[in-house]
Amino acid sequence: MARRAGGGNDIQWCFSQVKGAVDDDVAEADIISTVEFNHSGELLATGDKGGRVVIFQQEQENKIQSHSRGEYNVYSTFQSHEPEFDYLKSLEIEEKINKIRWLPQKNAAQFLLSTNDKTIKLWKISERDKRPEGYNLKEEDGRYRDPTTVTTLRVPVFRPMDLMVEASPRRIFANAHTYHINSISINSDYETYLSADDLRINLWHLEITDRSFNIVDIKPANMEELTEVITAAEFHPNSCNTFVYSSSKGTIRLCDMRASALCDRHSKLFEEPEDPSNRSFFSEIISSISDVKFSHSGRYMMTRDYLSVKIWDLNMENRPVETYQVHEYLRSKLCSLYENDCIFDKFECCWNGSDRTDREVSWAA
Amino acid sequence: MLSKGLKRKREEEEEKEPLAVDAWWLDPGHASVAQAAPAVASSSLFDLSVLKLHHSLQQSEPDLRHLVLVVNTLRRIQASMAPAAALPPVPSPPAAPSVADNLLASSDAALSASMASLLEDLSHIEGLSQAPQPLADEAPPGRSIGGAAPSLGALDLLGPATGCLLDDGLEGLFEDIDTSMYDNELWAPASEGLKPGPEDGPGKEEAPELDEAELDYLMDVLVGTQALERPPGPGR
């Protein structure tokens, strides 16, 4: 049943903050390709086409006021991926960041996974606001002292310094994907994660970089039989054996890793039958799911296709429980959108903090 | 190398070549506009889709999702046009004149087979990455390319475009090579078609267009990838 988004006329949307250049002349490398909040919402990571990650941090002072949000300021910037060249295939591997996912915070440092088309990297972001001073063998500027001039000994002490945020790569997970990685998702066990490309999904352990397990493979023996690709994948927030993946045909498959090592047979298949009154040559293209997200409770999942957002109850496979038409006015323009390729644009979606059914939708083309 | 975090200067963007399509069919007043729920698509929509397919395949690394969606849409359009007795006289875009000509003559199987072989080339390229291939990639040896297409005139459907599509560098090299060799991790030197003999390997249906020296070089590269030692073949 279709319903207007956001509970009708009650919710007004506006920009609370705009970052970056507003002028038309934007460098290609600066185009943002992915955004992701961390679990607390204090940090916002953005990845761009140039392979950089910029992290914004919310101002601390205003956090206690629930009705007014603090501003976000740049916290850290680092080069995550560089362009690479695959000599065997004579192809350049783009440095564009496709996805960023934050790990749950366990100590003072923050960790995130960032990925381009082929390689996933684990980054540690740590703060340094103190430094040791008073070494015996080193001057303050770093030069070494002549040991013979040392007459007394002292214990170095930590003194405050300007905050420095350092990002360092801790793991590099490479060479496991033939096709372009479109999703990464961290498991609720906080030890493993999955990465998905067009035809395969791999399971990794965060500590092990030279090996991954293939858990889904939809590549047909004959490529001529290829009719469907994987578009997104996510682990269930509570069941560490369960994950879902969506396809270009508008289906979502739920898989249980306990069933078999290779989860080619789904446990559940979520698919809404095509509405005959809306049928067109472009039906399949607009049904292609571009994003899938579990609710925090794990009971529901949200999917985004070209024109709508659907909420599914995991207990019901044959249709969604709610459907929101996001830009229905485009339905009559599908031909033009097909001609200029805009019909292939992908959108993301996300739940708000409390999983309310009049959920907030954000999208980035 | 730039310092970390510095913005780069804007590089000149290559201009995307515009699709050479006569857009008259977008006119909502026109009879054969393919909007929501049309009975039969115009041949221009078909031509547009074929152009998109070509354009997609011409990329050095085609977007698989885009490709699959275009192919499926093309199949749908073609299926709806097949029963049509006559098409309205539409001007075909100059880039694919043979498509409209062959439209009525070709079967759906031919279209599938031609797309199949194009998708096959894609898999040749993809299959040669250094990524460890899962065993699910193994295909029975001796499987010939193009599947069991009833008519090998399949490639005619895309006409001369096929030639220019595939003769760039690596793609042309792989056109005639059986995929099964490269997907199979347990490949052994005794596998068919790998002995550097003067005759073609079994299972190849078309006369190889590539140089035998190139084929040998290619074999050696693959052997190196599979970490198997082989003596160099006899020179030709």
Coordinates of C-alpha atoms in Angstrom, one line a residue:
Chain A
M1 CA 0.0 0.0 0.0
A2 CA 1.5 3.3 -1.0
R3 CA 1.7 6.1 1.4
R4 CA 3.3 9.5 1.4
A5 CA 6.7 9.6 3.0
G6 CA 7.3 11.2 6.4
G7 CA 3.8 11.0 7.7
G8 CA 2.3 13.7 5.4
N9 CA 2.8 17.4 5.8
D10 CA 4.2 17.4 9.3
I11 CA 7.8 17.0 8.4
Q12 CA 9.7 19.8 6.7
W13 CA 13.2 19.0 5.4
C14 CA 16.0 21.5 5.1
F15 CA 19.7 21.6 5.0
S16 CA 21.2 22.1 8.5
Q17 CA 24.7 22.4 7.2
V18 CA 26.4 22.4 3.8
K19 CA 30.1 21.4 3.5
G20 CA 32.3 21.9 0.5
A21 CA 32.3 24.2 -2.5
V22 CA 28.9 25.3 -3.8
D23 CA 30.2 26.6 -7.1
D24 CA 29.9 24.7 -10.4
D25 CA 33.5 24.2 -11.0
V26 CA 34.1 21.1 -8.8
A27 CA 37.1 18.9 -9.5
E28 CA 36.1 15.3 -10.5
A29 CA 38.2 13.9 -7.7
D30 CA 36.3 15.8 -5.1
I31 CA 32.9 14.4 -6.0
I32 CA 31.6 12.5 -2.9
S33 CA 30.9 8.9 -3.7
T34 CA 29.8 7.6 -0.3
V35 CA 28.8 8.9 3.2
E36 CA 28.4 7.0 6.5
F37 CA 27.7 8.1 10.1
N38 CA 29.3 6.1 12.9
H39 CA 27.1 4.4 15.4
S40 CA 26.9 7.4 17.8
G41 CA 26.4 9.9 15.0
E42 CA 29.3 11.9 16.3
L43 CA 31.4 11.2 13.3
L44 CA 30.5 11.4 9.6
A45 CA 32.9 9.8 7.1
T46 CA 32.8 10.7 3.4
G47 CA 34.6 9.1 0.6
D48 CA 35.3 10.7 -2.7
K49 CA 36.2 9.8 -6.3
G50 CA 39.8 10.7 -5.6
G51 CA 40.2 8.0 -3.0
R52 CA 40.2 10.3 -0.1
V53 CA 38.3 9.9 3.1
V54 CA 37.2 13.0 5.1
I55 CA 35.8 12.6 8.5
F56 CA 33.7 15.3 10.2
Q57 CA 33.1 15.5 13.9
Q58 CA 30.1 17.0 15.6
E59 CA 30.9 19.8 18.0
Q60 CA 30.9 18.5 21.5
E61 CA 29.3 21.4 23.4
N62 CA 26.0 21.3 21.7
K63 CA 25.5 17.5 21.9
I64 CA 23.6 17.7 25.1
Q65 CA 20.9 19.9 23.5
S66 CA 18.7 17.4 21.8
H67 CA 16.7 19.9 19.8
S68 CA 19.7 21.6 18.2
R69 CA 22.5 19.7 16.6
G70 CA 26.1 20.7 16.8
E71 CA 27.9 21.6 13.7
Y72 CA 30.2 19.2 12.0
N73 CA 33.8 20.2 11.4
V74 CA 36.6 18.4 9.6
Y75 CA 38.2 16.0 12.0
S76 CA 40.6 14.0 9.8
T77 CA 41.5 13.6 6.1
F78 CA 43.5 10.9 4.6
Q79 CA 44.2 9.2 1.3
S80 CA 42.6 5.8 1.5
H81 CA 43.0 4.4 -2.0
E82 CA 45.3 5.2 -4.9
P83 CA 44.7 4.4 -8.5
E84 CA 46.2 1.1 -9.5
F85 CA 46.9 -0.6 -12.7
D86 CA 46.1 -4.2 -13.4
Y87 CA 48.8 -5.2 -15.9
L88 CA 47.3 -8.5 -16.8
K89 CA 44.1 -7.0 -18.0
S90 CA 45.5 -3.7 -19.0
L91 CA 42.9 -1.9 -16.9
E92 CA 43.1 0.9 -14.4
I93 CA 41.5 0.3 -11.0
E94 CA 39.7 3.4 -9.9
E95 CA 40.5 4.8 -6.5
K96 CA 36.9 5.9 -6.0
I97 CA 35.6 4.9 -2.6
N98 CA 32.5 2.9 -3.0
K99 CA 31.6 2.2 0.6
I100 CA 32.7 3.1 4.2
R101 CA 31.5 1.2 7.2
W102 CA 32.4 2.0 10.8
L103 CA 33.4 -0.7 13.3
P104 CA 31.7 -0.5 16.7
Q105 CA 34.0 1.4 19.0
K106 CA 35.9 -0.7 21.5
N107 CA 38.5 1.7 22.8
A108 CA 39.7 5.3 22.3
A109 CA 40.5 4.7 18.7
Q110 CA 38.0 4.5 15.8
F111 CA 38.1 1.9 13.1
L112 CA 36.5 2.0 9.7
L113 CA 36.5 -0.1 6.6
S114 CA 36.7 1.6 3.2
T115 CA 36.6 0.0 -0.1
N116 CA 37.1 0.8 -3.8
D117 CA 36.2 -1.6 -6.6
K118 CA 38.8 -4.2 -5.6
T119 CA 40.4 -3.7 -2.3
I120 CA 39.1 -3.2 1.2
K121 CA 41.2 -1.4 3.9
L122 CA 40.8 -1.2 7.6
W123 CA 41.8 2.2 9.0
K124 CA 42.6 3.1 12.5
I125 CA 41.9 6.7 13.5
S126 CA 43.4 7.8 16.7
E127 CA 43.8 11.0 18.6
R128 CA 47.0 12.3 20.0
D129 CA 46.8 15.3 22.4
K130 CA 49.8 14.8 24.6
R131 CA 53.4 14.3 23.8
P132 CA 56.4 13.3 25.9
E133 CA 58.9 16.0 26.8
G134 CA 62.1 16.0 28.6
Y135 CA 64.1 13.2 27.0
N136 CA 67.7 12.8 28.2
L137 CA 69.3 12.1 24.9
K138 CA 67.2 14.2 22.6
E139 CA 66.7 17.9 22.4
E140 CA 63.2 19.3 22.1
D141 CA 63.6 19.8 18.4
G142 CA 64.7 16.2 17.9
R143 CA 68.4 16.5 17.6
Y144 CA 70.4 14.0 19.5
R145 CA 72.5 15.3 22.4
D146 CA 76.1 14.2 22.8
P147 CA 75.9 11.6 25.6
T148 CA 79.0 12.9 27.2
T149 CA 77.3 16.2 28.0
V150 CA 74.6 14.5 30.0
T151 CA 75.2 15.2 33.7
T152 CA 71.8 14.6 35.2
L153 CA 68.9 12.3 34.4
R154 CA 65.3 13.2 34.3
V155 CA 62.0 11.3 33.7
P156 CA 60.2 12.5 30.5
V157 CA 56.6 13.7 31.2
F158 CA 53.6 14.0 29.0
R159 CA 52.5 17.5 28.2
P160 CA 49.4 18.6 26.3
M161 CA 49.7 19.5 22.7
D162 CA 47.3 20.5 19.9
L163 CA 45.1 17.7 18.9
M164 CA 46.4 15.6 16.1
V165 CA 44.3 13.0 14.5
E166 CA 46.2 10.2 12.8
A167 CA 44.9 7.6 10.4
S168 CA 46.9 4.5 9.7
P169 CA 46.0 1.5 7.6
R170 CA 45.9 -1.6 9.7
R171 CA 44.8 -4.3 7.2
I172 CA 44.5 -4.5 3.5
F173 CA 42.1 -7.1 2.1
A174 CA 42.9 -7.5 -1.6
N175 CA 42.7 -9.9 -4.5
A176 CA 39.5 -11.5 -3.7
H177 CA 37.1 -9.9 -6.1
T178 CA 37.0 -10.3 -9.9
Y179 CA 34.1 -7.8 -10.2
H180 CA 33.4 -4.5 -8.7
I181 CA 32.7 -4.4 -4.9
N182 CA 29.4 -2.7 -4.2
S183 CA 28.9 -3.5 -0.5
I184 CA 30.7 -4.3 2.7
S185 CA 28.9 -5.2 6.0
I186 CA 30.3 -5.9 9.4
N187 CA 28.9 -8.9 11.3
S188 CA 27.4 -8.6 14.7
D189 CA 30.1 -10.9 16.0
Y190 CA 32.5 -8.0 15.4
E191 CA 35.0 -10.4 14.1
T192 CA 33.9 -11.0 10.5
Y193 CA 32.6 -9.0 7.7
L194 CA 31.3 -9.6 4.1
S195 CA 32.2 -7.9 0.9
A196 CA 30.0 -8.3 -2.2
D197 CA 30.6 -7.7 -5.9
D198 CA 28.3 -8.1 -8.9
L199 CA 28.4 -11.9 -8.8
R200 CA 30.0 -13.0 -5.5
I201 CA 30.0 -12.5 -1.8
N202 CA 33.0 -13.2 0.3
L203 CA 33.4 -13.6 4.1
W204 CA 36.4 -12.2 5.8
H205 CA 37.9 -12.3 9.3
L206 CA 39.1 -8.8 10.3
E207 CA 42.4 -10.2 11.5
I208 CA 43.2 -12.3 8.4
T209 CA 44.0 -10.6 5.1
D210 CA 45.3 -13.4 2.9
R211 CA 42.2 -15.5 2.8
S212 CA 38.5 -15.1 2.5
F213 CA 35.6 -17.5 2.1
N214 CA 33.2 -17.3 -0.8
I215 CA 29.7 -17.7 0.5
V216 CA 27.6 -16.7 -2.5
D217 CA 28.4 -17.2 -6.2
I218 CA 25.8 -16.4 -8.8
K219 CA 28.1 -16.5 -11.7
P220 CA 26.6 -18.9 -14.3
A221 CA 28.7 -21.5 -15.9
N222 CA 27.9 -19.9 -19.2
M223 CA 28.1 -16.1 -19.1
E224 CA 25.5 -16.1 -21.8
E225 CA 23.0 -17.1 -19.1
L226 CA 23.8 -14.1 -16.9
T227 CA 20.6 -12.2 -16.3
E228 CA 21.0 -10.9 -12.8
V229 CA 23.7 -9.3 -10.6
I230 CA 24.1 -8.7 -6.9
T231 CA 23.5 -5.1 -6.0
A232 CA 23.8 -4.9 -2.2
A233 CA 24.4 -7.1 0.8
E234 CA 24.1 -6.7 4.6
F235 CA 24.5 -8.8 7.7
H236 CA 21.6 -9.2 10.1
P237 CA 22.1 -6.8 13.1
N238 CA 21.6 -9.6 15.7
S239 CA 22.0 -13.0 14.0
C240 CA 25.6 -13.5 13.0
N241 CA 24.7 -16.4 10.7
T242 CA 22.2 -14.4 8.7
F243 CA 22.6 -12.0 5.8
V244 CA 20.6 -10.7 2.9
Y245 CA 21.6 -9.7 -0.7
S246 CA 19.5 -7.8 -3.2
S247 CA 19.6 -8.2 -7.0
S248 CA 19.1 -6.2 -10.2
K249 CA 15.8 -8.0 -10.7
G250 CA 14.3 -6.6 -7.5
T251 CA 14.6 -9.7 -5.3
I252 CA 16.1 -10.0 -1.9
R253 CA 17.5 -13.3 -0.7
L254 CA 18.0 -14.1 3.0
C255 CA 20.7 -16.7 3.6
D256 CA 21.7 -18.7 6.6
M257 CA 25.4 -19.6 6.8
R258 CA 24.7 -22.6 8.9
A259 CA 22.8 -24.2 6.1
S260 CA 25.9 -24.7 3.9
A261 CA 29.3 -23.3 3.1
L262 CA 28.1 -21.9 -0.1
C263 CA 24.8 -20.1 0.4
D264 CA 23.6 -20.3 -3.2
R265 CA 20.2 -21.6 -2.0
H266 CA 18.4 -18.9 -0.1
S267 CA 16.4 -19.5 3.0
K268 CA 13.9 -16.8 2.1
L269 CA 13.2 -15.0 -1.1
F270 CA 11.5 -11.6 -0.9
E271 CA 9.8 -10.4 -4.1
E272 CA 6.8 -8.4 -4.9
P273 CA 4.8 -9.4 -8.0
E274 CA 4.9 -6.9 -10.8
D275 CA 1.9 -4.5 -10.9
P276 CA 0.4 -5.2 -14.3
S277 CA -1.0 -1.7 -14.7
N278 CA 2.5 -0.3 -14.3
R279 CA 4.3 -2.7 -16.7
S280 CA 6.7 -1.2 -19.2
F281 CA 9.9 -2.2 -21.0
F282 CA 11.7 -0.5 -18.1
S283 CA 10.0 -2.4 -15.3
E284 CA 13.0 -4.5 -14.6
I285 CA 15.4 -1.5 -14.6
I286 CA 13.3 0.4 -12.1
S287 CA 12.8 -2.6 -9.9
S288 CA 16.6 -3.1 -9.5
I289 CA 17.3 -2.7 -5.8
S290 CA 20.1 -0.2 -5.1
D291 CA 20.3 -0.5 -1.3
V292 CA 19.1 -2.8 1.5
K293 CA 19.2 -2.0 5.2
F294 CA 18.0 -3.9 8.2
S295 CA 16.2 -2.1 10.9
H296 CA 18.0 -1.9 14.3
S297 CA 15.7 -4.5 15.7
G298 CA 16.4 -6.8 12.8
R299 CA 12.7 -7.5 12.3
Y300 CA 12.4 -5.4 9.2
M301 CA 14.4 -4.4 6.2
M302 CA 14.2 -1.4 3.9
T303 CA 15.0 -1.6 0.2
R304 CA 15.4 1.2 -2.3
D305 CA 14.6 0.8 -6.0
Y306 CA 14.4 3.6 -8.6
L307 CA 11.1 5.0 -7.6
S308 CA 10.2 3.7 -4.2
V309 CA 11.3 2.7 -0.8
K310 CA 9.8 -0.6 0.6
I311 CA 9.7 -1.9 4.1
W312 CA 9.7 -5.6 4.4
D313 CA 8.8 -7.8 7.4
L314 CA 11.2 -10.7 7.5
N315 CA 8.3 -13.0 8.2
M316 CA 6.5 -12.2 5.0
E317 CA 8.2 -12.9 1.7
N318 CA 5.5 -12.2 -0.9
R319 CA 5.1 -8.4 -0.5
P320 CA 6.4 -5.5 1.5
V321 CA 4.4 -4.2 4.5
E322 CA 4.9 -0.6 3.4
T323 CA 5.8 1.1 0.1
Y324 CA 6.7 4.8 -0.3
Q325 CA 6.8 6.4 -3.7
V326 CA 9.7 8.7 -3.6
H327 CA 9.4 10.4 -6.9
E328 CA 6.4 9.0 -8.7
Y329 CA 6.3 11.9 -11.1
L330 CA 9.3 10.3 -12.9
R331 CA 7.3 7.3 -13.9
S332 CA 5.9 9.0 -17.0
K333 CA 9.4 10.1 -18.0
L334 CA 11.1 6.7 -18.0
C335 CA 11.9 6.8 -21.7
S336 CA 13.9 10.0 -21.4
L337 CA 15.6 8.7 -18.3
Y338 CA 16.5 5.6 -20.2
E339 CA 17.9 7.6 -23.0
N340 CA 20.2 9.8 -20.8
D341 CA 21.1 6.8 -18.6
C342 CA 19.7 8.5 -15.5
I343 CA 17.4 5.5 -15.0
F344 CA 20.5 3.6 -14.0
D345 CA 21.3 5.9 -11.1
K346 CA 21.5 4.3 -7.7
F347 CA 20.1 5.6 -4.4
E348 CA 20.8 4.7 -0.8
C349 CA 18.5 4.6 2.2
C350 CA 18.8 4.4 5.9
W351 CA 16.7 4.1 9.1
N352 CA 16.5 6.9 11.6
G353 CA 17.8 6.2 15.1
S354 CA 14.6 4.8 16.5
D355 CA 13.4 2.7 13.6
R356 CA 10.1 4.6 13.5
T357 CA 7.9 3.7 10.6
D358 CA 7.8 7.3 9.3
R359 CA 11.5 6.8 8.8
E360 CA 13.8 9.3 7.3
V361 CA 15.2 8.7 3.9
S362 CA 18.4 10.1 2.6
W363 CA 19.7 9.5 -0.8
A364 CA 22.8 10.2 -2.9
A365 CA 22.8 9.6 -6.6
Chain B
M1 CA 52.6 12.2 -5.8
L2 CA 50.4 14.8 -4.3
S3 CA 50.5 15.4 -0.6
K4 CA 47.9 13.6 1.3
G5 CA 44.6 15.4 1.5
L6 CA 45.4 18.1 -1.1
K7 CA 42.8 18.8 -3.7
R8 CA 43.8 18.0 -7.2
K9 CA 43.4 20.2 -10.1
R10 CA 40.5 19.4 -12.3
E11 CA 41.6 17.1 -15.1
E12 CA 40.1 17.5 -18.5
E13 CA 37.2 15.2 -18.8
E14 CA 36.9 13.1 -21.9
E15 CA 33.7 14.0 -23.6
K16 CA 31.3 11.2 -23.7
E17 CA 30.4 10.6 -27.3
P18 CA 26.7 11.4 -27.6
L19 CA 24.5 8.6 -28.7
A20 CA 23.6 9.3 -32.3
V21 CA 19.9 8.6 -32.0
D22 CA 17.2 10.5 -33.7
A23 CA 15.1 11.5 -30.8
W24 CA 11.9 12.0 -32.7
W25 CA 10.3 9.0 -30.9
L26 CA 10.5 10.9 -27.6
D27 CA 7.7 13.2 -29.0
P28 CA 4.8 12.2 -26.8
G29 CA 2.4 12.8 -29.8
H30 CA 4.1 10.2 -31.9
A31 CA 2.3 6.9 -32.3
S32 CA 5.1 4.6 -31.5
V33 CA 6.4 6.2 -28.4
A34 CA 7.3 3.6 -25.9
Q35 CA 6.0 5.0 -22.7
A36 CA 4.3 3.0 -20.0
A37 CA 2.8 -0.3 -21.1
P38 CA 3.1 -0.1 -24.8
A39 CA 2.1 -3.1 -26.9
V40 CA 5.0 -3.0 -29.3
A41 CA 8.2 -1.0 -29.0
S42 CA 9.4 1.2 -31.8
S43 CA 12.5 0.0 -33.6
S44 CA 14.2 3.2 -32.5
L45 CA 13.9 2.0 -28.9
F46 CA 15.5 -1.2 -30.0
D47 CA 18.3 0.6 -31.8
L48 CA 18.9 2.8 -28.8
S49 CA 19.2 -0.2 -26.6
V50 CA 21.6 -1.9 -29.0
L51 CA 23.7 1.3 -29.0
K52 CA 23.7 1.3 -25.3
L53 CA 24.9 -2.3 -25.3
H54 CA 27.7 -1.5 -27.7
H55 CA 28.6 1.6 -25.7
S56 CA 28.7 -0.4 -22.5
L57 CA 30.8 -3.2 -24.0
Q58 CA 33.2 -0.7 -25.4
Q59 CA 34.2 0.4 -21.9
S60 CA 37.5 -1.2 -20.8
E61 CA 35.6 -2.6 -17.8
P62 CA 31.9 -2.6 -18.5
D63 CA 29.5 -2.1 -15.6
L64 CA 28.0 -5.5 -15.3
R65 CA 24.7 -4.3 -13.8
H66 CA 24.2 -1.8 -16.6
L67 CA 25.0 -4.4 -19.1
V68 CA 22.7 -7.0 -17.7
L69 CA 19.8 -4.5 -17.4
V70 CA 20.3 -3.3 -21.0
V71 CA 20.5 -6.8 -22.3
N72 CA 17.3 -7.9 -20.5
T73 CA 15.5 -4.8 -21.7
L74 CA 16.7 -5.4 -25.2
R75 CA 15.4 -9.0 -25.0
R76 CA 12.0 -7.7 -23.8
I77 CA 11.8 -5.2 -26.6
Q78 CA 12.9 -7.7 -29.2
A79 CA 10.4 -10.2 -28.0
S80 CA 7.6 -7.7 -28.3
M81 CA 8.7 -6.8 -31.8
A82 CA 9.1 -10.3 -33.2
P83 CA 5.4 -11.0 -33.9
A84 CA 5.0 -7.6 -35.7
A85 CA 4.4 -8.1 -39.4
A86 CA 5.8 -4.9 -40.5
L87 CA 7.6 -2.0 -38.8
P88 CA 6.8 1.6 -39.5
P89 CA 9.4 3.1 -41.8
V90 CA 11.8 4.7 -39.3
P91 CA 15.2 6.2 -40.0
S92 CA 17.8 4.0 -38.5
P93 CA 20.8 5.6 -36.8
P94 CA 23.9 5.3 -39.1
A95 CA 25.9 3.5 -36.4
A96 CA 23.9 0.2 -36.7
P97 CA 22.3 -0.1 -40.1
S98 CA 22.6 -3.8 -40.1
V99 CA 20.6 -4.2 -36.9
A100 CA 17.3 -3.0 -38.4
D101 CA 18.0 -5.1 -41.5
N102 CA 18.5 -8.3 -39.6
L103 CA 15.8 -7.7 -37.1
L104 CA 13.1 -9.6 -38.8
A105 CA 15.3 -12.3 -40.1
S106 CA 17.0 -13.3 -36.9
S107 CA 15.5 -15.4 -34.2
D108 CA 15.6 -14.7 -30.6
A109 CA 18.1 -17.4 -30.2
A110 CA 20.5 -15.6 -32.5
L111 CA 20.2 -12.4 -30.5
S112 CA 20.8 -14.3 -27.3
A113 CA 23.7 -16.1 -28.8
S114 CA 25.3 -12.9 -30.0
M115 CA 24.9 -11.2 -26.7
A116 CA 26.1 -14.4 -25.1
S117 CA 29.3 -14.4 -27.0
L118 CA 29.8 -10.7 -26.1
L119 CA 29.2 -11.5 -22.5
E120 CA 31.5 -14.5 -22.9
D121 CA 34.3 -12.1 -24.0
L122 CA 33.6 -10.2 -20.8
S123 CA 34.1 -13.4 -18.8
H124 CA 37.4 -14.1 -20.6
I125 CA 38.8 -10.8 -19.4
E126 CA 37.4 -11.1 -15.9
G127 CA 38.5 -14.7 -15.6
L128 CA 42.2 -13.7 -16.1
S129 CA 42.6 -11.7 -13.0
Q130 CA 44.9 -12.9 -10.3
A131 CA 42.0 -13.2 -7.9
P132 CA 41.7 -16.8 -6.6
Q133 CA 38.8 -18.2 -8.5
P134 CA 36.3 -20.3 -6.5
L135 CA 35.8 -23.9 -7.7
A136 CA 32.3 -23.0 -8.8
D137 CA 34.1 -21.5 -11.8
E138 CA 35.1 -24.8 -13.2
A139 CA 33.3 -25.5 -16.5
P140 CA 33.4 -28.9 -18.2
P141 CA 36.3 -29.0 -20.5
G142 CA 35.6 -28.9 -24.2
R143 CA 32.6 -26.6 -23.8
S144 CA 32.6 -24.6 -27.0
I145 CA 32.1 -20.9 -27.0
G146 CA 28.8 -19.4 -27.9
G147 CA 26.8 -22.2 -26.5
A148 CA 24.6 -24.3 -28.6
A149 CA 23.4 -21.5 -30.9
P150 CA 21.4 -23.0 -33.7
S151 CA 22.7 -20.5 -36.2
L152 CA 26.3 -19.2 -36.1
G153 CA 25.0 -16.3 -38.1
A154 CA 24.4 -14.9 -34.7
L155 CA 27.3 -12.5 -34.8
D156 CA 25.9 -11.1 -38.1
L157 CA 23.1 -9.5 -36.1
L158 CA 25.5 -6.9 -34.8
G159 CA 27.2 -6.7 -38.2
P160 CA 30.3 -4.8 -38.7
A161 CA 30.0 -3.3 -35.3
T162 CA 31.3 -6.5 -33.8
G163 CA 34.5 -6.2 -35.6
C164 CA 35.4 -2.8 -34.3
L165 CA 34.0 -3.7 -30.9
L166 CA 36.4 -6.5 -30.4
D167 CA 39.6 -5.7 -32.2
D168 CA 40.9 -3.4 -29.5
G169 CA 43.8 -5.0 -27.8
L170 CA 43.1 -7.6 -25.3
E171 CA 39.4 -8.2 -26.2
G172 CA 40.2 -9.3 -29.7
L173 CA 42.8 -11.7 -28.5
F174 CA 40.3 -13.6 -26.4
E175 CA 37.6 -13.8 -28.9
D176 CA 38.3 -17.4 -29.9
I177 CA 39.5 -18.9 -26.8
D178 CA 37.6 -21.4 -24.8
T179 CA 36.8 -20.0 -21.3
S180 CA 37.0 -23.3 -19.6
M181 CA 40.7 -23.3 -19.6
Y182 CA 41.1 -20.2 -17.6
D183 CA 38.3 -20.7 -15.1
N184 CA 39.5 -24.1 -14.1
E185 CA 42.0 -23.9 -11.2
L186 CA 42.9 -27.6 -11.5
W187 CA 44.0 -27.1 -15.0
A188 CA 46.8 -29.4 -16.1
P189 CA 49.1 -29.1 -19.1
A190 CA 47.4 -32.1 -20.7
S191 CA 44.1 -30.1 -21.1
E192 CA 43.0 -29.9 -24.6
G193 CA 43.8 -27.0 -26.8
L194 CA 46.9 -26.0 -24.9
K195 CA 49.5 -28.1 -26.7
P196 CA 51.4 -25.6 -28.9
G197 CA 50.8 -27.6 -32.0
P198 CA 50.2 -26.1 -35.4
E199 CA 46.6 -27.3 -35.4
D200 CA 43.8 -25.5 -33.6
G201 CA 42.6 -27.0 -30.3
P202 CA 39.4 -29.0 -30.4
G203 CA 36.3 -27.2 -29.7
K204 CA 37.1 -24.0 -31.5
E205 CA 34.5 -23.4 -34.0
E206 CA 35.8 -20.4 -35.8
A207 CA 39.1 -20.0 -37.6
P208 CA 41.4 -18.3 -35.2
E209 CA 42.0 -14.7 -36.2
L210 CA 44.9 -14.1 -33.9
D211 CA 48.5 -14.7 -34.5
E212 CA 49.7 -18.1 -33.3
A213 CA 52.6 -16.3 -31.7
E214 CA 50.2 -14.2 -29.7
L215 CA 48.3 -17.3 -28.7
D216 CA 51.5 -18.9 -27.5
Y217 CA 52.5 -15.8 -25.6
L218 CA 49.0 -15.8 -24.0
M219 CA 49.4 -19.4 -23.0
D220 CA 52.7 -18.7 -21.4
V221 CA 51.3 -15.8 -19.5
L222 CA 48.5 -18.1 -18.2
V223 CA 51.0 -20.8 -17.4
G224 CA 53.0 -18.4 -15.4
T225 CA 49.8 -17.3 -13.6
Q226 CA 49.0 -20.9 -12.7
A227 CA 52.6 -21.3 -11.5
L228 CA 53.3 -24.3 -13.7
E229 CA 56.7 -24.8 -15.4
R230 CA 56.6 -25.6 -19.1
P231 CA 59.4 -25.6 -21.6
P232 CA 59.0 -23.0 -24.3
G233 CA 57.2 -24.4 -27.3
P234 CA 59.0 -24.8 -30.6
G235 CA 59.4 -21.6 -32.5
R236 CA 57.5 -21.0 -35.6

